[in-house]
mmCIF file of C-alpha atoms in Angstrom:
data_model
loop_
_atom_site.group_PDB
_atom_site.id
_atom_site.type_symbol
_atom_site.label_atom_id
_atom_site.label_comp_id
_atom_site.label_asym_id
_atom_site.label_seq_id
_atom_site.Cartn_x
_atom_site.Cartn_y
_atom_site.Cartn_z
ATOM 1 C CA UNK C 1 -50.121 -28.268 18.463
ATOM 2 C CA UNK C 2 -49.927 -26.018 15.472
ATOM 3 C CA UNK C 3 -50.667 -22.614 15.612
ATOM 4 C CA UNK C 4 -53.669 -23.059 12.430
ATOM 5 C CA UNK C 5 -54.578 -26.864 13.295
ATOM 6 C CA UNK C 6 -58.185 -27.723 14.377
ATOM 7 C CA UNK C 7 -57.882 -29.015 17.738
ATOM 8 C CA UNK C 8 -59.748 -32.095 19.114
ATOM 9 C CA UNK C 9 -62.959 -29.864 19.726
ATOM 10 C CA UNK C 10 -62.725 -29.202 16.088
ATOM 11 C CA UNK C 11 -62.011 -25.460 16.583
ATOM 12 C CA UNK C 12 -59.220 -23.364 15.831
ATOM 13 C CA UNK C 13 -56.273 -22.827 18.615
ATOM 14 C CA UNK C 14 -57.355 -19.088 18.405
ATOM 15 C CA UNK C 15 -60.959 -20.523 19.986
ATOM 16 C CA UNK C 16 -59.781 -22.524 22.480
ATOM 17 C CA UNK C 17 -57.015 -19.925 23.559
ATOM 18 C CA UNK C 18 -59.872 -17.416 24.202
ATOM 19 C CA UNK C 19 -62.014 -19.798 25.833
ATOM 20 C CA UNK C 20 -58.749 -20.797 28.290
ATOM 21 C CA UNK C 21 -58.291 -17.109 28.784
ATOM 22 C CA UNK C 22 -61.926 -16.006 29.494
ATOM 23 C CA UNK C 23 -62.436 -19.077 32.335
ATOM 24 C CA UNK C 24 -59.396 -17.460 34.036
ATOM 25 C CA UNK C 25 -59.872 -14.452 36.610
ATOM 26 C CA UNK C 26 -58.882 -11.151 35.925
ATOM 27 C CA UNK C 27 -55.428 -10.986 38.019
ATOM 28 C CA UNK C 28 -54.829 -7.094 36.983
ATOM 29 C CA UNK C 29 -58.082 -5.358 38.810
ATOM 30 C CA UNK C 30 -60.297 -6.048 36.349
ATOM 31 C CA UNK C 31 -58.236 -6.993 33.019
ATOM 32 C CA UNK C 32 -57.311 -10.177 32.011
ATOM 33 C CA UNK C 33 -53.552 -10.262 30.705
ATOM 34 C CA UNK C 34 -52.569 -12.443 28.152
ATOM 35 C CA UNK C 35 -49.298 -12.802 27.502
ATOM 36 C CA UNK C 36 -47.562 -14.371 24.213
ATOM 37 C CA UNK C 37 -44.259 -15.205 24.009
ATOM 38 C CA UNK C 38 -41.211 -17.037 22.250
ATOM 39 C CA UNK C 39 -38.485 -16.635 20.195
ATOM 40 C CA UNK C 40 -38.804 -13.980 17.455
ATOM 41 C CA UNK C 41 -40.190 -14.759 14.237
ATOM 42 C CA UNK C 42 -42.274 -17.302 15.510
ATOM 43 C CA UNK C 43 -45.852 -15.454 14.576
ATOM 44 C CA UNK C 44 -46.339 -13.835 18.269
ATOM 45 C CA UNK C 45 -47.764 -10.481 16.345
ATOM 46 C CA UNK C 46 -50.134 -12.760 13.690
ATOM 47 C CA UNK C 47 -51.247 -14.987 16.847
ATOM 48 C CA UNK C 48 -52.229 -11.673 19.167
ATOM 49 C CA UNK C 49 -53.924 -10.420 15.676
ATOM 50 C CA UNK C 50 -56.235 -13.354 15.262
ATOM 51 C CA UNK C 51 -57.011 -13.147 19.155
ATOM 52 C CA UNK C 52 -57.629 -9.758 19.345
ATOM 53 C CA UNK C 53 -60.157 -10.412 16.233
ATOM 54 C CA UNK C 54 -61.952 -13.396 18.423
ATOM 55 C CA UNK C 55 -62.138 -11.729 21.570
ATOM 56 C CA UNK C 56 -63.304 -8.679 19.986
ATOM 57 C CA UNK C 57 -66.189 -11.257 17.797
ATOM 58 C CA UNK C 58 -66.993 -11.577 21.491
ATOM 59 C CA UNK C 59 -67.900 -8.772 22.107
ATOM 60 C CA UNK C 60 -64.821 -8.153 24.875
ATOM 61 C CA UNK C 61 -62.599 -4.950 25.050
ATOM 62 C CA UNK C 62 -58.944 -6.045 24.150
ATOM 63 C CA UNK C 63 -55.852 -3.772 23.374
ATOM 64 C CA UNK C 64 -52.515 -4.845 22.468
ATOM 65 C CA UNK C 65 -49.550 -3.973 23.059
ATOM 66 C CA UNK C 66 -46.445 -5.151 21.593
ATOM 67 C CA UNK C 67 -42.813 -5.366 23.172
ATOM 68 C CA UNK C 68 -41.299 -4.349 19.773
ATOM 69 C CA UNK C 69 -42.445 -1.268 21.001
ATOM 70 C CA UNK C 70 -40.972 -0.939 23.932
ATOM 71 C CA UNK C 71 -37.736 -2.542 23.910
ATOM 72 C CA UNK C 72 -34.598 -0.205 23.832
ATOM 73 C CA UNK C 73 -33.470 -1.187 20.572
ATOM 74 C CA UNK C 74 -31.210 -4.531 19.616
ATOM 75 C CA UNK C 75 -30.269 -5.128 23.331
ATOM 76 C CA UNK C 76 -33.580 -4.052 25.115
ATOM 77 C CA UNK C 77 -34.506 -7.763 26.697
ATOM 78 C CA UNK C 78 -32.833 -6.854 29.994
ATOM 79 C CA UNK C 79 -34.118 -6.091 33.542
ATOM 80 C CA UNK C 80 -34.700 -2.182 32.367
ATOM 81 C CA UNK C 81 -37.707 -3.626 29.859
ATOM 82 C CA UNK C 82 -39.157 -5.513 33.130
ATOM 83 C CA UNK C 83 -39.556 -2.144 35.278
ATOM 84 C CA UNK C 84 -40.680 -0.520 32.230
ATOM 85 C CA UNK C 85 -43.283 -2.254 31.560
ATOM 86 C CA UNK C 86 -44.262 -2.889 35.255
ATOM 87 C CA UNK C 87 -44.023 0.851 36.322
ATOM 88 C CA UNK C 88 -45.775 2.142 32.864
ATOM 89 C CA UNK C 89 -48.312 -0.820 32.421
ATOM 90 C CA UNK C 90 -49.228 -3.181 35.003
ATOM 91 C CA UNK C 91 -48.995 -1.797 38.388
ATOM 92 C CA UNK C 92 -51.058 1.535 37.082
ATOM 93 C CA UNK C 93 -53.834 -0.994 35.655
ATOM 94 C CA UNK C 94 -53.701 -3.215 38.894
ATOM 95 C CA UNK C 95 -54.485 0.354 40.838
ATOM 96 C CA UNK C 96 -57.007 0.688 38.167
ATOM 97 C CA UNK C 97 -55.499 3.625 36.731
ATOM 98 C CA UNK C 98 -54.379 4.088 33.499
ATOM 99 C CA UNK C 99 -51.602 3.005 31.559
ATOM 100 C CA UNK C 100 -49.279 5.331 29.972
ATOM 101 C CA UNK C 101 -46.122 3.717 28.041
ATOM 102 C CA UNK C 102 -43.366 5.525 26.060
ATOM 103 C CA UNK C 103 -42.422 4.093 22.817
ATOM 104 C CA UNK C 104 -39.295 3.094 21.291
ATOM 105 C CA UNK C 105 -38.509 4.969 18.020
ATOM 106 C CA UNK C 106 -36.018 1.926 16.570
ATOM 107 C CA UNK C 107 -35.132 4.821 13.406
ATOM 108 C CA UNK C 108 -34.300 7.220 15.636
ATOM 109 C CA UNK C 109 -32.835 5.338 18.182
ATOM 110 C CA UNK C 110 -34.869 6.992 21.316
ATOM 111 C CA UNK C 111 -37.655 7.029 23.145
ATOM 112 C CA UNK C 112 -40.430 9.120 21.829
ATOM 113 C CA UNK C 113 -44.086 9.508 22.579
ATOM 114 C CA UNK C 114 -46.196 8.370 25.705
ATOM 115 C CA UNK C 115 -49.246 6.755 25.264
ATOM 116 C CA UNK C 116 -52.223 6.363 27.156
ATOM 117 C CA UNK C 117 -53.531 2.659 27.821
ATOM 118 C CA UNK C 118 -57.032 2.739 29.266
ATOM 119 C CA UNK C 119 -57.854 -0.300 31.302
ATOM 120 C CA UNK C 120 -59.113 -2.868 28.407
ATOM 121 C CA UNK C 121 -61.121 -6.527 29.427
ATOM 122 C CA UNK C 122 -58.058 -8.255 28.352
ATOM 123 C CA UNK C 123 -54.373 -6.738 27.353
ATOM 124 C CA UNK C 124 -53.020 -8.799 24.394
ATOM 125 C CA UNK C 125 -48.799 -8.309 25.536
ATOM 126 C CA UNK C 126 -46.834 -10.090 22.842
ATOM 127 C CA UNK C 127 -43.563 -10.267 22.149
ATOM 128 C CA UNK C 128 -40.204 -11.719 23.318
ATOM 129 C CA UNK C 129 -39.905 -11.490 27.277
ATOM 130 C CA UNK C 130 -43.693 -10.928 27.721
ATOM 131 C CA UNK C 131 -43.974 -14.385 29.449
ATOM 132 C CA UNK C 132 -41.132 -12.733 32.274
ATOM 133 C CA UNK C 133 -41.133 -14.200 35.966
ATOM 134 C CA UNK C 134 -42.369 -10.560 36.845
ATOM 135 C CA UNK C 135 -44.923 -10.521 34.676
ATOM 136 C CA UNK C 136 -46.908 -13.840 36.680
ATOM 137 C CA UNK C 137 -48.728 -12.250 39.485
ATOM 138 C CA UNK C 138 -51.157 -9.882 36.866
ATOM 139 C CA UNK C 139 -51.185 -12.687 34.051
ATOM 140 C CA UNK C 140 -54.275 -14.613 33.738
ATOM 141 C CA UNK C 141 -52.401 -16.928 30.788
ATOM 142 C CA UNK C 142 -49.462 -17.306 29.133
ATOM 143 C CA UNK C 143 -48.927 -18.625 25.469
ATOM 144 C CA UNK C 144 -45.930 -19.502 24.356
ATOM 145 C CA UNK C 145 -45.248 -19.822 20.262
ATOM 146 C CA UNK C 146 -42.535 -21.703 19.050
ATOM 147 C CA UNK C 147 -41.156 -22.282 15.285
ATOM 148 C CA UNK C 148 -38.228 -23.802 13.721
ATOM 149 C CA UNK C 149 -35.020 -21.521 13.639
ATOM 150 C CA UNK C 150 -34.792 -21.329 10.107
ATOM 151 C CA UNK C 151 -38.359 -20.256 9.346
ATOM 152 C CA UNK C 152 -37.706 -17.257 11.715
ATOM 153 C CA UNK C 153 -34.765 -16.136 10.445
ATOM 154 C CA UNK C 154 -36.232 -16.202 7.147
ATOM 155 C CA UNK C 155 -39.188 -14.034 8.532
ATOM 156 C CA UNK C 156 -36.919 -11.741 10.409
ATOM 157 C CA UNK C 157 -34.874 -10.895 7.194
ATOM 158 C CA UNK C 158 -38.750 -10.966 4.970
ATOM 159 C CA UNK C 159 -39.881 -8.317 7.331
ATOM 160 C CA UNK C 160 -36.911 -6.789 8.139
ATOM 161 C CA UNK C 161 -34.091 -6.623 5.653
ATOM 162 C CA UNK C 162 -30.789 -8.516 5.139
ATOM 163 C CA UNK C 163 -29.344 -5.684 7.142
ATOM 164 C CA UNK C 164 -30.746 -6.580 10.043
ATOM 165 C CA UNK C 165 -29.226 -10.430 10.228
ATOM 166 C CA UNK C 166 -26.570 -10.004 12.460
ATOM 167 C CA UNK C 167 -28.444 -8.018 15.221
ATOM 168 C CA UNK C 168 -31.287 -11.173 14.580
ATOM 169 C CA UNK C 169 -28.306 -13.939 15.389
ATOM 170 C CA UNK C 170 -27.236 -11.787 18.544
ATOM 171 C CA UNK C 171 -30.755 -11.114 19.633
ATOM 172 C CA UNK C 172 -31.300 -14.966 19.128
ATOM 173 C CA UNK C 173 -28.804 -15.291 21.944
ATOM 174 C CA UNK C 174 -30.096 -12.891 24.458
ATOM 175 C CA UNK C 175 -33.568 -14.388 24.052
ATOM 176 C CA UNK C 176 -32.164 -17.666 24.700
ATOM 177 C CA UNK C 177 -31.331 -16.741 27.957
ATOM 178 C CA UNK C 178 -34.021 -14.685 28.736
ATOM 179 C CA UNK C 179 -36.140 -17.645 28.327
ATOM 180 C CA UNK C 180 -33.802 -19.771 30.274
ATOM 181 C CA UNK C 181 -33.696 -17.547 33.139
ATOM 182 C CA UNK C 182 -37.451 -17.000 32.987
ATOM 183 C CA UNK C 183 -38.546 -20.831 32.313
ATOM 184 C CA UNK C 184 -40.839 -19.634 29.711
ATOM 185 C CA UNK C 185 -41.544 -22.499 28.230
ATOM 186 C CA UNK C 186 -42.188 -24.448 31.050
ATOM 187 C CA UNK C 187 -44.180 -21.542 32.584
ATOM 188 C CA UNK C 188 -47.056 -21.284 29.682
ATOM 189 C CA UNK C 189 -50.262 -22.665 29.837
ATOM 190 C CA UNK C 190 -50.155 -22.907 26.439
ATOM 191 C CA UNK C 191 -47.659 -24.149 23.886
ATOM 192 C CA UNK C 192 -48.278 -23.536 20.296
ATOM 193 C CA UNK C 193 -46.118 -24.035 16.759
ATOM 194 C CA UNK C 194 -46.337 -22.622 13.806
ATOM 195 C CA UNK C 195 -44.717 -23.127 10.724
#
């Protein structure tokens, strides 16, 4: 199904996601965590956007929090991302504590800041590897976004620059087998398109 299609209850994907989501338990003390994944440049960010938006119409508490953020730059979808966002974000919410994440500074190639993440009603995490094996015991639903390779890369060198192609073609490969070690794919609850 496309990402912007009506579907056969004649509302938007965006509708029916958040209506999947909120008729799941909360599986992280008492936040739901919705996960959004797939290969970059497939409108993970714009997706988590128009959820947040709906789930906020709603009148529920959402945050996001995107992986771009925490990945340790070009060749940050390894094992070390996993514990990261495990020991930072989801076992402190499933004690109900809170959060606290450090953030990737891509310019100058460190860590920098930590942030605080209060416990929200649902944490939006989007971005490649957010649909990770580890992930499944505090996720209440997994999305997975898919577009063709072409549109991405276009996207990828829109948002990012020409500069940035070769590190997009190498990153292409270690999300392939991310998602091939993680069944991702065959993991969601929901498979979307766009493009």
């Amino acid at each position: 199904m496309a990402a912007d299609e009506p579907t056969a209850t004649g509302r938007s994907p965006t509708g029916d996601t958040a209506d999947a989501l909120l008729a799941r338990d909360a599986r992280l003390a008492g936040t739901r965590l919705l996960c959004i994944d797939g290969p970059a440049g497939s409108g993970k960010t714009t997706l988590a956007s128009h959820l947040e938006s709906e789930l906020r119409s709603r009148g529920v508490g959402v945050e996001t929090l995107h992986m771009d953020d925490l990945y340790e730059g070009w060749g940050g979808l390894d094992a070390s991302l996993e514990q990261r966002v495990l020991d930072q974000v989801l076992h402190p919410l499933a004690r109900s504590e809170p959060g606290c994440w450090q953030r990737y500074d891509w310019y100058a190639g460190r860590f920098a800041e930590w942030i605080e993440l209060l416990a929200p009603d649902v944490l939006i995490v989007e971005g490649c590897g957010s649909g990770a094996v580890a992930y499944a015991e505090h996720r209440s639903l997994l999305v997975w976004l898919e577009a063709p390779q072409e549109l991405r890369l276009r996207r990828g060198v829109e948002r990012d620059g020409s500069e940035v192609l070769p590190h997009w073609r190498a990153w292409m490969d270690l999300e392939r087998a991310h998602f091939a070690l993680n069944s991702t794919k065959e993991s969601a609850d929901i498979v979307l398109s766009s493009g």
